[in-house]
């Protein structure tokens, strides 16, 4: 078991955001977190990664309680990609090498440099290594921040809407990359998403959140028209093109 979340709750001063959230994932899992805007998806990721401090509950990374780990130790286990990332005049290679920061004592070692080069190669970014982030397209920038997270060699990836604002080609490419690295490197990923069809196509587990609570959780069997309608307040039907289910608003 890579991650276990137990009875997690977080409140802002004006309202309760997430309540009694509990679930677990294992190596190789690609978990899509789904729900309307304001349901608590991003807050959940921030609580798992200790960006926010939950008011109740516990998070375990393997057998370690996340809230008792140092920032450096937590960063070795969790790679986090937020919704909004800096678009700075940093080279792609240096941006990816920042993922090695939890391991670097004085300066980057030969191993750190090799890992950064390897991640760039795995994500087909080698040709961009010396280009600056602010010269890249949105899809290319998103691949770089995912590469930086992978350079941490984490056990768990947390990605907050990594395909939002991307065109169709880049949405598919980023989703394929996530699925590929999760399976090949036997890590786990929790990804908040708005596109139900993208989620169904690439994720193997699903967490549907409504009003800050888990409405349904499980495999593809929970992605029913009834559950989707109750979470999104939209009537849908589900058809198939080949083996791929497609959610169609009615």
JSON list of C-alpha atoms in Angstrom, two decimals:
[
{"chain": "A", "resi": 1, "resn": "UNK", "atom": "CA", "xyz": [0.00, 0.00, 0.00]},
{"chain": "A", "resi": 2, "resn": "UNK", "atom": "CA", "xyz": [1.59, 3.28, -1.11]},
{"chain": "A", "resi": 3, "resn": "UNK", "atom": "CA", "xyz": [-0.98, 5.70, 0.32]},
{"chain": "A", "resi": 4, "resn": "UNK", "atom": "CA", "xyz": [-3.65, 5.44, 2.97]},
{"chain": "A", "resi": 5, "resn": "UNK", "atom": "CA", "xyz": [-5.89, 8.43, 3.77]},
{"chain": "A", "resi": 6, "resn": "UNK", "atom": "CA", "xyz": [-8.03, 8.20, 6.91]},
{"chain": "A", "resi": 7, "resn": "UNK", "atom": "CA", "xyz": [-10.92, 10.49, 7.92]},
{"chain": "A", "resi": 8, "resn": "UNK", "atom": "CA", "xyz": [-9.36, 13.59, 6.36]},
{"chain": "A", "resi": 9, "resn": "UNK", "atom": "CA", "xyz": [-11.17, 16.91, 6.94]},
{"chain": "A", "resi": 10, "resn": "UNK", "atom": "CA", "xyz": [-10.32, 20.54, 6.20]},
{"chain": "A", "resi": 11, "resn": "UNK", "atom": "CA", "xyz": [-12.25, 23.75, 6.83]},
{"chain": "A", "resi": 12, "resn": "UNK", "atom": "CA", "xyz": [-11.67, 27.28, 5.63]},
{"chain": "A", "resi": 13, "resn": "UNK", "atom": "CA", "xyz": [-12.93, 29.95, 8.05]},
{"chain": "A", "resi": 14, "resn": "UNK", "atom": "CA", "xyz": [-16.13, 30.41, 6.06]},
{"chain": "A", "resi": 15, "resn": "UNK", "atom": "CA", "xyz": [-16.93, 26.83, 5.10]},
{"chain": "A", "resi": 16, "resn": "UNK", "atom": "CA", "xyz": [-16.12, 23.15, 5.34]},
{"chain": "A", "resi": 17, "resn": "UNK", "atom": "CA", "xyz": [-14.28, 21.90, 2.25]},
{"chain": "A", "resi": 18, "resn": "UNK", "atom": "CA", "xyz": [-13.57, 18.18, 2.69]},
{"chain": "A", "resi": 19, "resn": "UNK", "atom": "CA", "xyz": [-15.13, 15.85, 5.26]},
{"chain": "A", "resi": 20, "resn": "UNK", "atom": "CA", "xyz": [-14.28, 12.32, 6.35]},
{"chain": "A", "resi": 21, "resn": "UNK", "atom": "CA", "xyz": [-12.26, 11.45, 3.24]},
{"chain": "A", "resi": 22, "resn": "UNK", "atom": "CA", "xyz": [-10.75, 7.97, 3.37]},
{"chain": "A", "resi": 23, "resn": "UNK", "atom": "CA", "xyz": [-9.22, 5.78, 0.66]},
{"chain": "A", "resi": 24, "resn": "UNK", "atom": "CA", "xyz": [-6.05, 3.90, -0.25]},
{"chain": "A", "resi": 25, "resn": "UNK", "atom": "CA", "xyz": [-4.04, 3.19, -3.41]},
{"chain": "A", "resi": 26, "resn": "UNK", "atom": "CA", "xyz": [-1.30, 0.77, -4.37]},
{"chain": "A", "resi": 27, "resn": "UNK", "atom": "CA", "xyz": [1.62, 0.62, -6.78]},
{"chain": "A", "resi": 28, "resn": "UNK", "atom": "CA", "xyz": [0.51, 0.94, -10.38]},
{"chain": "A", "resi": 29, "resn": "UNK", "atom": "CA", "xyz": [-2.77, 2.74, -9.55]},
{"chain": "A", "resi": 30, "resn": "UNK", "atom": "CA", "xyz": [-3.89, 5.76, -11.59]},
{"chain": "A", "resi": 31, "resn": "UNK", "atom": "CA", "xyz": [-6.64, 7.35, -9.50]},
{"chain": "A", "resi": 32, "resn": "UNK", "atom": "CA", "xyz": [-8.80, 10.07, -11.06]},
{"chain": "A", "resi": 33, "resn": "UNK", "atom": "CA", "xyz": [-10.43, 12.47, -8.58]},
{"chain": "A", "resi": 34, "resn": "UNK", "atom": "CA", "xyz": [-13.63, 13.83, -10.09]},
{"chain": "A", "resi": 35, "resn": "UNK", "atom": "CA", "xyz": [-16.25, 16.37, -9.09]},
{"chain": "A", "resi": 36, "resn": "UNK", "atom": "CA", "xyz": [-17.57, 19.85, -9.84]},
{"chain": "A", "resi": 37, "resn": "UNK", "atom": "CA", "xyz": [-15.61, 23.04, -9.21]},
{"chain": "A", "resi": 38, "resn": "UNK", "atom": "CA", "xyz": [-15.37, 23.68, -5.49]},
{"chain": "A", "resi": 39, "resn": "UNK", "atom": "CA", "xyz": [-16.01, 20.05, -4.52]},
{"chain": "A", "resi": 40, "resn": "UNK", "atom": "CA", "xyz": [-12.68, 19.86, -2.68]},
{"chain": "A", "resi": 41, "resn": "UNK", "atom": "CA", "xyz": [-10.43, 18.07, -5.21]},
{"chain": "A", "resi": 42, "resn": "UNK", "atom": "CA", "xyz": [-7.48, 20.47, -5.08]},
{"chain": "A", "resi": 43, "resn": "UNK", "atom": "CA", "xyz": [-7.80, 20.84, -1.31]},
{"chain": "A", "resi": 44, "resn": "UNK", "atom": "CA", "xyz": [-7.55, 17.08, -0.95]},
{"chain": "A", "resi": 45, "resn": "UNK", "atom": "CA", "xyz": [-4.24, 16.98, -2.84]},
{"chain": "A", "resi": 46, "resn": "UNK", "atom": "CA", "xyz": [-2.87, 19.89, -0.81]},
{"chain": "A", "resi": 47, "resn": "UNK", "atom": "CA", "xyz": [-3.77, 18.12, 2.43]},
{"chain": "A", "resi": 48, "resn": "UNK", "atom": "CA", "xyz": [-2.09, 14.90, 1.31]},
{"chain": "A", "resi": 49, "resn": "UNK", "atom": "CA", "xyz": [1.05, 16.85, 0.37]},
{"chain": "A", "resi": 50, "resn": "UNK", "atom": "CA", "xyz": [0.91, 18.96, 3.55]},
{"chain": "A", "resi": 51, "resn": "UNK", "atom": "CA", "xyz": [0.54, 22.24, 1.66]},
{"chain": "A", "resi": 52, "resn": "UNK", "atom": "CA", "xyz": [-2.54, 22.60, 3.89]},
{"chain": "A", "resi": 53, "resn": "UNK", "atom": "CA", "xyz": [-2.82, 21.20, 7.38]},
{"chain": "A", "resi": 54, "resn": "UNK", "atom": "CA", "xyz": [-5.98, 19.08, 7.81]},
{"chain": "A", "resi": 55, "resn": "UNK", "atom": "CA", "xyz": [-8.14, 19.72, 10.84]},
{"chain": "A", "resi": 56, "resn": "UNK", "atom": "CA", "xyz": [-8.70, 16.00, 11.26]},
{"chain": "A", "resi": 57, "resn": "UNK", "atom": "CA", "xyz": [-7.44, 12.69, 9.96]},
{"chain": "A", "resi": 58, "resn": "UNK", "atom": "CA", "xyz": [-4.16, 11.10, 8.94]},
{"chain": "A", "resi": 59, "resn": "UNK", "atom": "CA", "xyz": [-2.17, 10.39, 5.78]},
{"chain": "A", "resi": 60, "resn": "UNK", "atom": "CA", "xyz": [0.24, 7.44, 5.56]},
{"chain": "A", "resi": 61, "resn": "UNK", "atom": "CA", "xyz": [2.87, 7.05, 2.85]},
{"chain": "A", "resi": 62, "resn": "UNK", "atom": "CA", "xyz": [3.59, 3.34, 3.06]},
{"chain": "A", "resi": 63, "resn": "UNK", "atom": "CA", "xyz": [4.09, 2.99, 6.83]},
{"chain": "A", "resi": 64, "resn": "UNK", "atom": "CA", "xyz": [5.12, 6.58, 7.48]},
{"chain": "A", "resi": 65, "resn": "UNK", "atom": "CA", "xyz": [2.72, 9.22, 8.81]},
{"chain": "A", "resi": 66, "resn": "UNK", "atom": "CA", "xyz": [3.10, 12.07, 6.32]},
{"chain": "A", "resi": 67, "resn": "UNK", "atom": "CA", "xyz": [2.58, 14.83, 8.87]},
{"chain": "A", "resi": 68, "resn": "UNK", "atom": "CA", "xyz": [5.54, 13.59, 10.92]},
{"chain": "A", "resi": 69, "resn": "UNK", "atom": "CA", "xyz": [8.01, 13.45, 8.02]},
{"chain": "A", "resi": 70, "resn": "UNK", "atom": "CA", "xyz": [10.40, 16.32, 7.33]},
{"chain": "A", "resi": 71, "resn": "UNK", "atom": "CA", "xyz": [9.79, 18.38, 4.20]},
{"chain": "A", "resi": 72, "resn": "UNK", "atom": "CA", "xyz": [12.82, 16.76, 2.58]},
{"chain": "A", "resi": 73, "resn": "UNK", "atom": "CA", "xyz": [11.66, 13.22, 3.37]},
{"chain": "A", "resi": 74, "resn": "UNK", "atom": "CA", "xyz": [8.13, 13.98, 2.17]},
{"chain": "A", "resi": 75, "resn": "UNK", "atom": "CA", "xyz": [9.50, 15.38, -1.10]},
{"chain": "A", "resi": 76, "resn": "UNK", "atom": "CA", "xyz": [11.39, 12.12, -1.67]},
{"chain": "A", "resi": 77, "resn": "UNK", "atom": "CA", "xyz": [8.10, 10.24, -1.52]},
{"chain": "A", "resi": 78, "resn": "UNK", "atom": "CA", "xyz": [5.60, 12.61, -3.14]},
{"chain": "A", "resi": 79, "resn": "UNK", "atom": "CA", "xyz": [5.90, 14.50, -6.42]},
{"chain": "A", "resi": 80, "resn": "UNK", "atom": "CA", "xyz": [3.36, 17.33, -6.60]},
{"chain": "A", "resi": 81, "resn": "UNK", "atom": "CA", "xyz": [2.29, 19.29, -9.69]},
{"chain": "A", "resi": 82, "resn": "UNK", "atom": "CA", "xyz": [0.00, 22.22, -8.89]},
{"chain": "A", "resi": 83, "resn": "UNK", "atom": "CA", "xyz": [-2.51, 23.81, -11.27]},
{"chain": "A", "resi": 84, "resn": "UNK", "atom": "CA", "xyz": [-0.47, 26.96, -11.82]},
{"chain": "A", "resi": 85, "resn": "UNK", "atom": "CA", "xyz": [3.25, 26.66, -12.38]},
{"chain": "A", "resi": 86, "resn": "UNK", "atom": "CA", "xyz": [5.85, 29.37, -12.79]},
{"chain": "A", "resi": 87, "resn": "UNK", "atom": "CA", "xyz": [6.71, 30.32, -16.34]},
{"chain": "A", "resi": 88, "resn": "UNK", "atom": "CA", "xyz": [10.23, 31.63, -15.74]},
{"chain": "A", "resi": 89, "resn": "UNK", "atom": "CA", "xyz": [13.42, 32.14, -17.69]},
{"chain": "A", "resi": 90, "resn": "UNK", "atom": "CA", "xyz": [14.87, 28.89, -16.43]},
{"chain": "A", "resi": 91, "resn": "UNK", "atom": "CA", "xyz": [16.21, 26.24, -18.79]},
{"chain": "A", "resi": 92, "resn": "UNK", "atom": "CA", "xyz": [14.27, 23.02, -19.10]},
{"chain": "A", "resi": 93, "resn": "UNK", "atom": "CA", "xyz": [17.23, 21.01, -17.77]},
{"chain": "A", "resi": 94, "resn": "UNK", "atom": "CA", "xyz": [17.62, 23.21, -14.69]},
{"chain": "A", "resi": 95, "resn": "UNK", "atom": "CA", "xyz": [13.87, 23.07, -14.04]},
{"chain": "A", "resi": 96, "resn": "UNK", "atom": "CA", "xyz": [13.93, 19.28, -14.12]},
{"chain": "A", "resi": 97, "resn": "UNK", "atom": "CA", "xyz": [17.11, 19.12, -12.01]},
{"chain": "A", "resi": 98, "resn": "UNK", "atom": "CA", "xyz": [15.21, 21.03, -9.29]},
{"chain": "A", "resi": 99, "resn": "UNK", "atom": "CA", "xyz": [13.34, 17.79, -8.75]},
{"chain": "A", "resi": 100, "resn": "UNK", "atom": "CA", "xyz": [16.56, 16.39, -7.27]},
{"chain": "A", "resi": 101, "resn": "UNK", "atom": "CA", "xyz": [16.66, 19.11, -4.59]},
{"chain": "A", "resi": 102, "resn": "UNK", "atom": "CA", "xyz": [15.56, 16.77, -1.74]},
{"chain": "A", "resi": 103, "resn": "UNK", "atom": "CA", "xyz": [18.65, 14.64, -2.44]},
{"chain": "A", "resi": 104, "resn": "UNK", "atom": "CA", "xyz": [21.26, 17.33, -3.14]},
{"chain": "A", "resi": 105, "resn": "UNK", "atom": "CA", "xyz": [23.54, 18.28, -0.24]},
{"chain": "A", "resi": 106, "resn": "UNK", "atom": "CA", "xyz": [26.06, 20.75, -1.72]},
{"chain": "A", "resi": 107, "resn": "UNK", "atom": "CA", "xyz": [25.80, 20.38, -5.47]},
{"chain": "A", "resi": 108, "resn": "UNK", "atom": "CA", "xyz": [24.19, 18.05, -7.98]},
{"chain": "A", "resi": 109, "resn": "UNK", "atom": "CA", "xyz": [25.98, 14.71, -8.19]},
{"chain": "A", "resi": 110, "resn": "UNK", "atom": "CA", "xyz": [26.66, 12.68, -11.31]},
{"chain": "A", "resi": 111, "resn": "UNK", "atom": "CA", "xyz": [23.68, 10.51, -10.34]},
{"chain": "A", "resi": 112, "resn": "UNK", "atom": "CA", "xyz": [21.40, 13.57, -10.08]},
{"chain": "A", "resi": 113, "resn": "UNK", "atom": "CA", "xyz": [22.48, 14.73, -13.53]},
{"chain": "A", "resi": 114, "resn": "UNK", "atom": "CA", "xyz": [21.95, 11.26, -15.00]},
{"chain": "A", "resi": 115, "resn": "UNK", "atom": "CA", "xyz": [18.45, 11.04, -13.50]},
{"chain": "A", "resi": 116, "resn": "UNK", "atom": "CA", "xyz": [17.53, 14.45, -14.95]},
{"chain": "A", "resi": 117, "resn": "UNK", "atom": "CA", "xyz": [18.83, 13.43, -18.39]},
{"chain": "A", "resi": 118, "resn": "UNK", "atom": "CA", "xyz": [16.97, 10.12, -18.15]},
{"chain": "A", "resi": 119, "resn": "UNK", "atom": "CA", "xyz": [13.65, 11.78, -17.32]},
{"chain": "A", "resi": 120, "resn": "UNK", "atom": "CA", "xyz": [14.06, 14.24, -20.19]},
{"chain": "A", "resi": 121, "resn": "UNK", "atom": "CA", "xyz": [14.70, 11.34, -22.53]},
{"chain": "A", "resi": 122, "resn": "UNK", "atom": "CA", "xyz": [11.72, 9.36, -21.23]},
{"chain": "A", "resi": 123, "resn": "UNK", "atom": "CA", "xyz": [9.38, 12.29, -21.86]},
{"chain": "A", "resi": 124, "resn": "UNK", "atom": "CA", "xyz": [10.91, 13.19, -25.24]},
{"chain": "A", "resi": 125, "resn": "UNK", "atom": "CA", "xyz": [12.19, 16.51, -23.92]},
{"chain": "A", "resi": 126, "resn": "UNK", "atom": "CA", "xyz": [15.91, 16.10, -24.61]},
{"chain": "A", "resi": 127, "resn": "UNK", "atom": "CA", "xyz": [15.86, 18.50, -27.56]},
{"chain": "A", "resi": 128, "resn": "UNK", "atom": "CA", "xyz": [14.36, 21.18, -25.28]},
{"chain": "A", "resi": 129, "resn": "UNK", "atom": "CA", "xyz": [16.96, 20.80, -22.50]},
{"chain": "A", "resi": 130, "resn": "UNK", "atom": "CA", "xyz": [18.66, 24.17, -23.08]},
{"chain": "A", "resi": 131, "resn": "UNK", "atom": "CA", "xyz": [15.55, 26.11, -24.02]},
{"chain": "A", "resi": 132, "resn": "UNK", "atom": "CA", "xyz": [13.84, 28.40, -21.53]},
{"chain": "A", "resi": 133, "resn": "UNK", "atom": "CA", "xyz": [10.47, 27.57, -20.00]},
{"chain": "A", "resi": 134, "resn": "UNK", "atom": "CA", "xyz": [8.92, 30.83, -21.20]},
{"chain": "A", "resi": 135, "resn": "UNK", "atom": "CA", "xyz": [9.74, 29.83, -24.78]},
{"chain": "A", "resi": 136, "resn": "UNK", "atom": "CA", "xyz": [7.69, 26.63, -24.62]},
{"chain": "A", "resi": 137, "resn": "UNK", "atom": "CA", "xyz": [4.07, 25.91, -25.43]},
{"chain": "A", "resi": 138, "resn": "UNK", "atom": "CA", "xyz": [1.60, 25.09, -22.66]},
{"chain": "A", "resi": 139, "resn": "UNK", "atom": "CA", "xyz": [1.80, 21.38, -23.38]},
{"chain": "A", "resi": 140, "resn": "UNK", "atom": "CA", "xyz": [5.60, 21.40, -23.38]},
{"chain": "A", "resi": 141, "resn": "UNK", "atom": "CA", "xyz": [5.69, 23.32, -20.10]},
{"chain": "A", "resi": 142, "resn": "UNK", "atom": "CA", "xyz": [3.31, 20.82, -18.51]},
{"chain": "A", "resi": 143, "resn": "UNK", "atom": "CA", "xyz": [5.55, 17.94, -19.57]},
{"chain": "A", "resi": 144, "resn": "UNK", "atom": "CA", "xyz": [8.51, 19.73, -17.97]},
{"chain": "A", "resi": 145, "resn": "UNK", "atom": "CA", "xyz": [6.81, 20.14, -14.57]},
{"chain": "A", "resi": 146, "resn": "UNK", "atom": "CA", "xyz": [5.79, 16.47, -14.68]},
{"chain": "A", "resi": 147, "resn": "UNK", "atom": "CA", "xyz": [9.40, 15.61, -15.55]},
{"chain": "A", "resi": 148, "resn": "UNK", "atom": "CA", "xyz": [10.57, 17.62, -12.54]},
{"chain": "A", "resi": 149, "resn": "UNK", "atom": "CA", "xyz": [8.21, 15.65, -10.30]},
{"chain": "A", "resi": 150, "resn": "UNK", "atom": "CA", "xyz": [9.45, 12.37, -11.77]},
{"chain": "A", "resi": 151, "resn": "UNK", "atom": "CA", "xyz": [13.06, 13.40, -11.16]},
{"chain": "A", "resi": 152, "resn": "UNK", "atom": "CA", "xyz": [12.25, 13.26, -7.45]},
{"chain": "A", "resi": 153, "resn": "UNK", "atom": "CA", "xyz": [11.85, 9.49, -7.89]},
{"chain": "A", "resi": 154, "resn": "UNK", "atom": "CA", "xyz": [8.66, 9.61, -5.79]},
{"chain": "A", "resi": 155, "resn": "UNK", "atom": "CA", "xyz": [6.42, 6.75, -4.81]},
{"chain": "A", "resi": 156, "resn": "UNK", "atom": "CA", "xyz": [3.34, 8.92, -5.37]},
{"chain": "A", "resi": 157, "resn": "UNK", "atom": "CA", "xyz": [2.49, 11.57, -7.96]},
{"chain": "A", "resi": 158, "resn": "UNK", "atom": "CA", "xyz": [-0.14, 14.21, -7.15]},
{"chain": "A", "resi": 159, "resn": "UNK", "atom": "CA", "xyz": [-1.27, 16.13, -10.23]},
{"chain": "A", "resi": 160, "resn": "UNK", "atom": "CA", "xyz": [-3.84, 18.90, -10.01]},
{"chain": "A", "resi": 161, "resn": "UNK", "atom": "CA", "xyz": [-5.66, 19.21, -13.34]},
{"chain": "A", "resi": 162, "resn": "UNK", "atom": "CA", "xyz": [-2.55, 18.53, -15.45]},
{"chain": "A", "resi": 163, "resn": "UNK", "atom": "CA", "xyz": [-4.53, 18.57, -18.71]},
{"chain": "A", "resi": 164, "resn": "UNK", "atom": "CA", "xyz": [-6.58, 21.73, -18.13]},
{"chain": "A", "resi": 165, "resn": "UNK", "atom": "CA", "xyz": [-5.95, 24.48, -20.70]},
{"chain": "A", "resi": 166, "resn": "UNK", "atom": "CA", "xyz": [-4.18, 22.02, -23.03]},
{"chain": "A", "resi": 167, "resn": "UNK", "atom": "CA", "xyz": [-5.28, 21.26, -26.57]},
{"chain": "A", "resi": 168, "resn": "UNK", "atom": "CA", "xyz": [-6.62, 17.80, -27.45]},
{"chain": "A", "resi": 169, "resn": "UNK", "atom": "CA", "xyz": [-3.27, 16.44, -28.65]},
{"chain": "A", "resi": 170, "resn": "UNK", "atom": "CA", "xyz": [-1.43, 17.54, -25.52]},
{"chain": "A", "resi": 171, "resn": "UNK", "atom": "CA", "xyz": [-4.22, 16.33, -23.23]},
{"chain": "A", "resi": 172, "resn": "UNK", "atom": "CA", "xyz": [-3.85, 12.85, -24.69]},
{"chain": "A", "resi": 173, "resn": "UNK", "atom": "CA", "xyz": [-0.06, 12.98, -24.63]},
{"chain": "A", "resi": 174, "resn": "UNK", "atom": "CA", "xyz": [0.14, 14.09, -20.98]},
{"chain": "A", "resi": 175, "resn": "UNK", "atom": "CA", "xyz": [-2.44, 11.47, -19.89]},
{"chain": "A", "resi": 176, "resn": "UNK", "atom": "CA", "xyz": [-0.50, 8.76, -21.76]},
{"chain": "A", "resi": 177, "resn": "UNK", "atom": "CA", "xyz": [2.75, 9.83, -20.08]},
{"chain": "A", "resi": 178, "resn": "UNK", "atom": "CA", "xyz": [1.17, 9.64, -16.62]},
{"chain": "A", "resi": 179, "resn": "UNK", "atom": "CA", "xyz": [-0.25, 6.19, -17.26]},
{"chain": "A", "resi": 180, "resn": "UNK", "atom": "CA", "xyz": [3.00, 4.94, -18.77]},
{"chain": "A", "resi": 181, "resn": "UNK", "atom": "CA", "xyz": [5.30, 6.08, -15.93]},
{"chain": "A", "resi": 182, "resn": "UNK", "atom": "CA", "xyz": [2.90, 4.84, -13.26]},
{"chain": "A", "resi": 183, "resn": "UNK", "atom": "CA", "xyz": [2.90, 1.34, -14.75]},
{"chain": "A", "resi": 184, "resn": "UNK", "atom": "CA", "xyz": [6.57, 1.17, -15.78]},
{"chain": "A", "resi": 185, "resn": "UNK", "atom": "CA", "xyz": [8.00, 2.63, -12.57]},
{"chain": "A", "resi": 186, "resn": "UNK", "atom": "CA", "xyz": [5.42, 1.03, -10.28]},
{"chain": "A", "resi": 187, "resn": "UNK", "atom": "CA", "xyz": [4.48, 4.24, -8.53]},
{"chain": "A", "resi": 188, "resn": "UNK", "atom": "CA", "xyz": [0.96, 5.59, -8.03]},
{"chain": "A", "resi": 189, "resn": "UNK", "atom": "CA", "xyz": [-0.75, 8.75, -9.27]},
{"chain": "A", "resi": 190, "resn": "UNK", "atom": "CA", "xyz": [-3.68, 10.79, -7.98]},
{"chain": "A", "resi": 191, "resn": "UNK", "atom": "CA", "xyz": [-4.95, 13.15, -10.67]},
{"chain": "A", "resi": 192, "resn": "UNK", "atom": "CA", "xyz": [-7.75, 15.70, -10.39]},
{"chain": "A", "resi": 193, "resn": "UNK", "atom": "CA", "xyz": [-9.57, 15.97, -13.73]},
{"chain": "A", "resi": 194, "resn": "UNK", "atom": "CA", "xyz": [-12.56, 17.67, -15.31]},
{"chain": "A", "resi": 195, "resn": "UNK", "atom": "CA", "xyz": [-12.72, 15.64, -18.52]},
{"chain": "A", "resi": 196, "resn": "UNK", "atom": "CA", "xyz": [-14.68, 12.50, -17.68]},
{"chain": "A", "resi": 197, "resn": "UNK", "atom": "CA", "xyz": [-13.84, 10.84, -21.00]},
{"chain": "A", "resi": 198, "resn": "UNK", "atom": "CA", "xyz": [-10.13, 11.40, -20.49]},
{"chain": "A", "resi": 199, "resn": "UNK", "atom": "CA", "xyz": [-10.43, 9.99, -16.97]},
{"chain": "A", "resi": 200, "resn": "UNK", "atom": "CA", "xyz": [-12.33, 6.89, -18.10]},
{"chain": "A", "resi": 201, "resn": "UNK", "atom": "CA", "xyz": [-9.86, 6.26, -20.90]},
{"chain": "A", "resi": 202, "resn": "UNK", "atom": "CA", "xyz": [-6.69, 6.40, -18.81]},
{"chain": "A", "resi": 203, "resn": "UNK", "atom": "CA", "xyz": [-7.47, 5.97, -15.09]},
{"chain": "A", "resi": 204, "resn": "UNK", "atom": "CA", "xyz": [-8.12, 2.60, -13.47]},
{"chain": "A", "resi": 205, "resn": "UNK", "atom": "CA", "xyz": [-9.58, 3.88, -10.21]},
{"chain": "A", "resi": 206, "resn": "UNK", "atom": "CA", "xyz": [-12.01, 6.71, -9.53]},
{"chain": "A", "resi": 207, "resn": "UNK", "atom": "CA", "xyz": [-12.96, 8.92, -6.61]},
{"chain": "A", "resi": 208, "resn": "UNK", "atom": "CA", "xyz": [-16.14, 10.93, -7.13]},
{"chain": "A", "resi": 209, "resn": "UNK", "atom": "CA", "xyz": [-16.44, 13.80, -4.66]},
{"chain": "A", "resi": 210, "resn": "UNK", "atom": "CA", "xyz": [-19.64, 15.69, -3.93]},
{"chain": "A", "resi": 211, "resn": "UNK", "atom": "CA", "xyz": [-19.88, 18.51, -1.40]},
{"chain": "A", "resi": 212, "resn": "UNK", "atom": "CA", "xyz": [-16.51, 17.60, 0.08]},
{"chain": "A", "resi": 213, "resn": "UNK", "atom": "CA", "xyz": [-17.33, 13.95, 0.69]},
{"chain": "A", "resi": 214, "resn": "UNK", "atom": "CA", "xyz": [-16.74, 10.75, -1.23]},
{"chain": "A", "resi": 215, "resn": "UNK", "atom": "CA", "xyz": [-19.86, 9.93, -3.20]},
{"chain": "A", "resi": 216, "resn": "UNK", "atom": "CA", "xyz": [-18.46, 6.83, -4.92]},
{"chain": "A", "resi": 217, "resn": "UNK", "atom": "CA", "xyz": [-15.08, 5.14, -5.15]},
{"chain": "A", "resi": 218, "resn": "UNK", "atom": "CA", "xyz": [-13.74, 2.12, -7.02]},
{"chain": "A", "resi": 219, "resn": "UNK", "atom": "CA", "xyz": [-12.95, 0.90, -10.51]},
{"chain": "A", "resi": 220, "resn": "UNK", "atom": "CA", "xyz": [-14.75, 1.55, -13.77]},
{"chain": "A", "resi": 221, "resn": "UNK", "atom": "CA", "xyz": [-17.92, 0.05, -12.27]},
{"chain": "A", "resi": 222, "resn": "UNK", "atom": "CA", "xyz": [-18.57, 3.26, -10.30]},
{"chain": "A", "resi": 223, "resn": "UNK", "atom": "CA", "xyz": [-18.63, 5.40, -13.46]},
{"chain": "A", "resi": 224, "resn": "UNK", "atom": "CA", "xyz": [-22.34, 4.88, -14.06]},
{"chain": "A", "resi": 225, "resn": "UNK", "atom": "CA", "xyz": [-24.81, 7.39, -15.55]},
{"chain": "A", "resi": 226, "resn": "UNK", "atom": "CA", "xyz": [-26.58, 7.51, -12.17]},
{"chain": "A", "resi": 227, "resn": "UNK", "atom": "CA", "xyz": [-23.43, 8.35, -10.20]},
{"chain": "A", "resi": 228, "resn": "UNK", "atom": "CA", "xyz": [-22.29, 10.94, -12.74]},
{"chain": "A", "resi": 229, "resn": "UNK", "atom": "CA", "xyz": [-25.73, 12.58, -12.77]},
{"chain": "A", "resi": 230, "resn": "UNK", "atom": "CA", "xyz": [-25.84, 12.74, -8.97]},
{"chain": "A", "resi": 231, "resn": "UNK", "atom": "CA", "xyz": [-22.35, 14.27, -8.75]},
{"chain": "A", "resi": 232, "resn": "UNK", "atom": "CA", "xyz": [-22.57, 16.69, -11.69]},
{"chain": "A", "resi": 233, "resn": "UNK", "atom": "CA", "xyz": [-26.34, 17.34, -11.90]},
{"chain": "A", "resi": 234, "resn": "UNK", "atom": "CA", "xyz": [-26.23, 16.48, -15.61]},
{"chain": "A", "resi": 235, "resn": "UNK", "atom": "CA", "xyz": [-28.07, 13.61, -17.28]},
{"chain": "A", "resi": 236, "resn": "UNK", "atom": "CA", "xyz": [-25.68, 11.44, -19.29]},
{"chain": "A", "resi": 237, "resn": "UNK", "atom": "CA", "xyz": [-25.55, 8.19, -21.18]},
{"chain": "A", "resi": 238, "resn": "UNK", "atom": "CA", "xyz": [-22.48, 6.00, -21.62]},
{"chain": "A", "resi": 239, "resn": "UNK", "atom": "CA", "xyz": [-21.70, 4.39, -24.97]},
{"chain": "A", "resi": 240, "resn": "UNK", "atom": "CA", "xyz": [-18.64, 2.63, -26.33]},
{"chain": "A", "resi": 241, "resn": "UNK", "atom": "CA", "xyz": [-16.41, 3.27, -29.30]},
{"chain": "A", "resi": 242, "resn": "UNK", "atom": "CA", "xyz": [-14.46, 0.07, -29.61]},
{"chain": "A", "resi": 243, "resn": "UNK", "atom": "CA", "xyz": [-13.50, -0.79, -26.05]},
{"chain": "A", "resi": 244, "resn": "UNK", "atom": "CA", "xyz": [-13.48, 2.84, -24.84]},
{"chain": "A", "resi": 245, "resn": "UNK", "atom": "CA", "xyz": [-16.51, 4.08, -22.84]},
{"chain": "A", "resi": 246, "resn": "UNK", "atom": "CA", "xyz": [-17.71, 7.56, -23.79]},
{"chain": "A", "resi": 247, "resn": "UNK", "atom": "CA", "xyz": [-19.79, 9.81, -21.51]},
{"chain": "A", "resi": 248, "resn": "UNK", "atom": "CA", "xyz": [-22.38, 11.74, -23.51]},
{"chain": "A", "resi": 249, "resn": "UNK", "atom": "CA", "xyz": [-24.49, 14.52, -21.94]},
{"chain": "A", "resi": 250, "resn": "UNK", "atom": "CA", "xyz": [-28.15, 14.01, -22.85]}
]
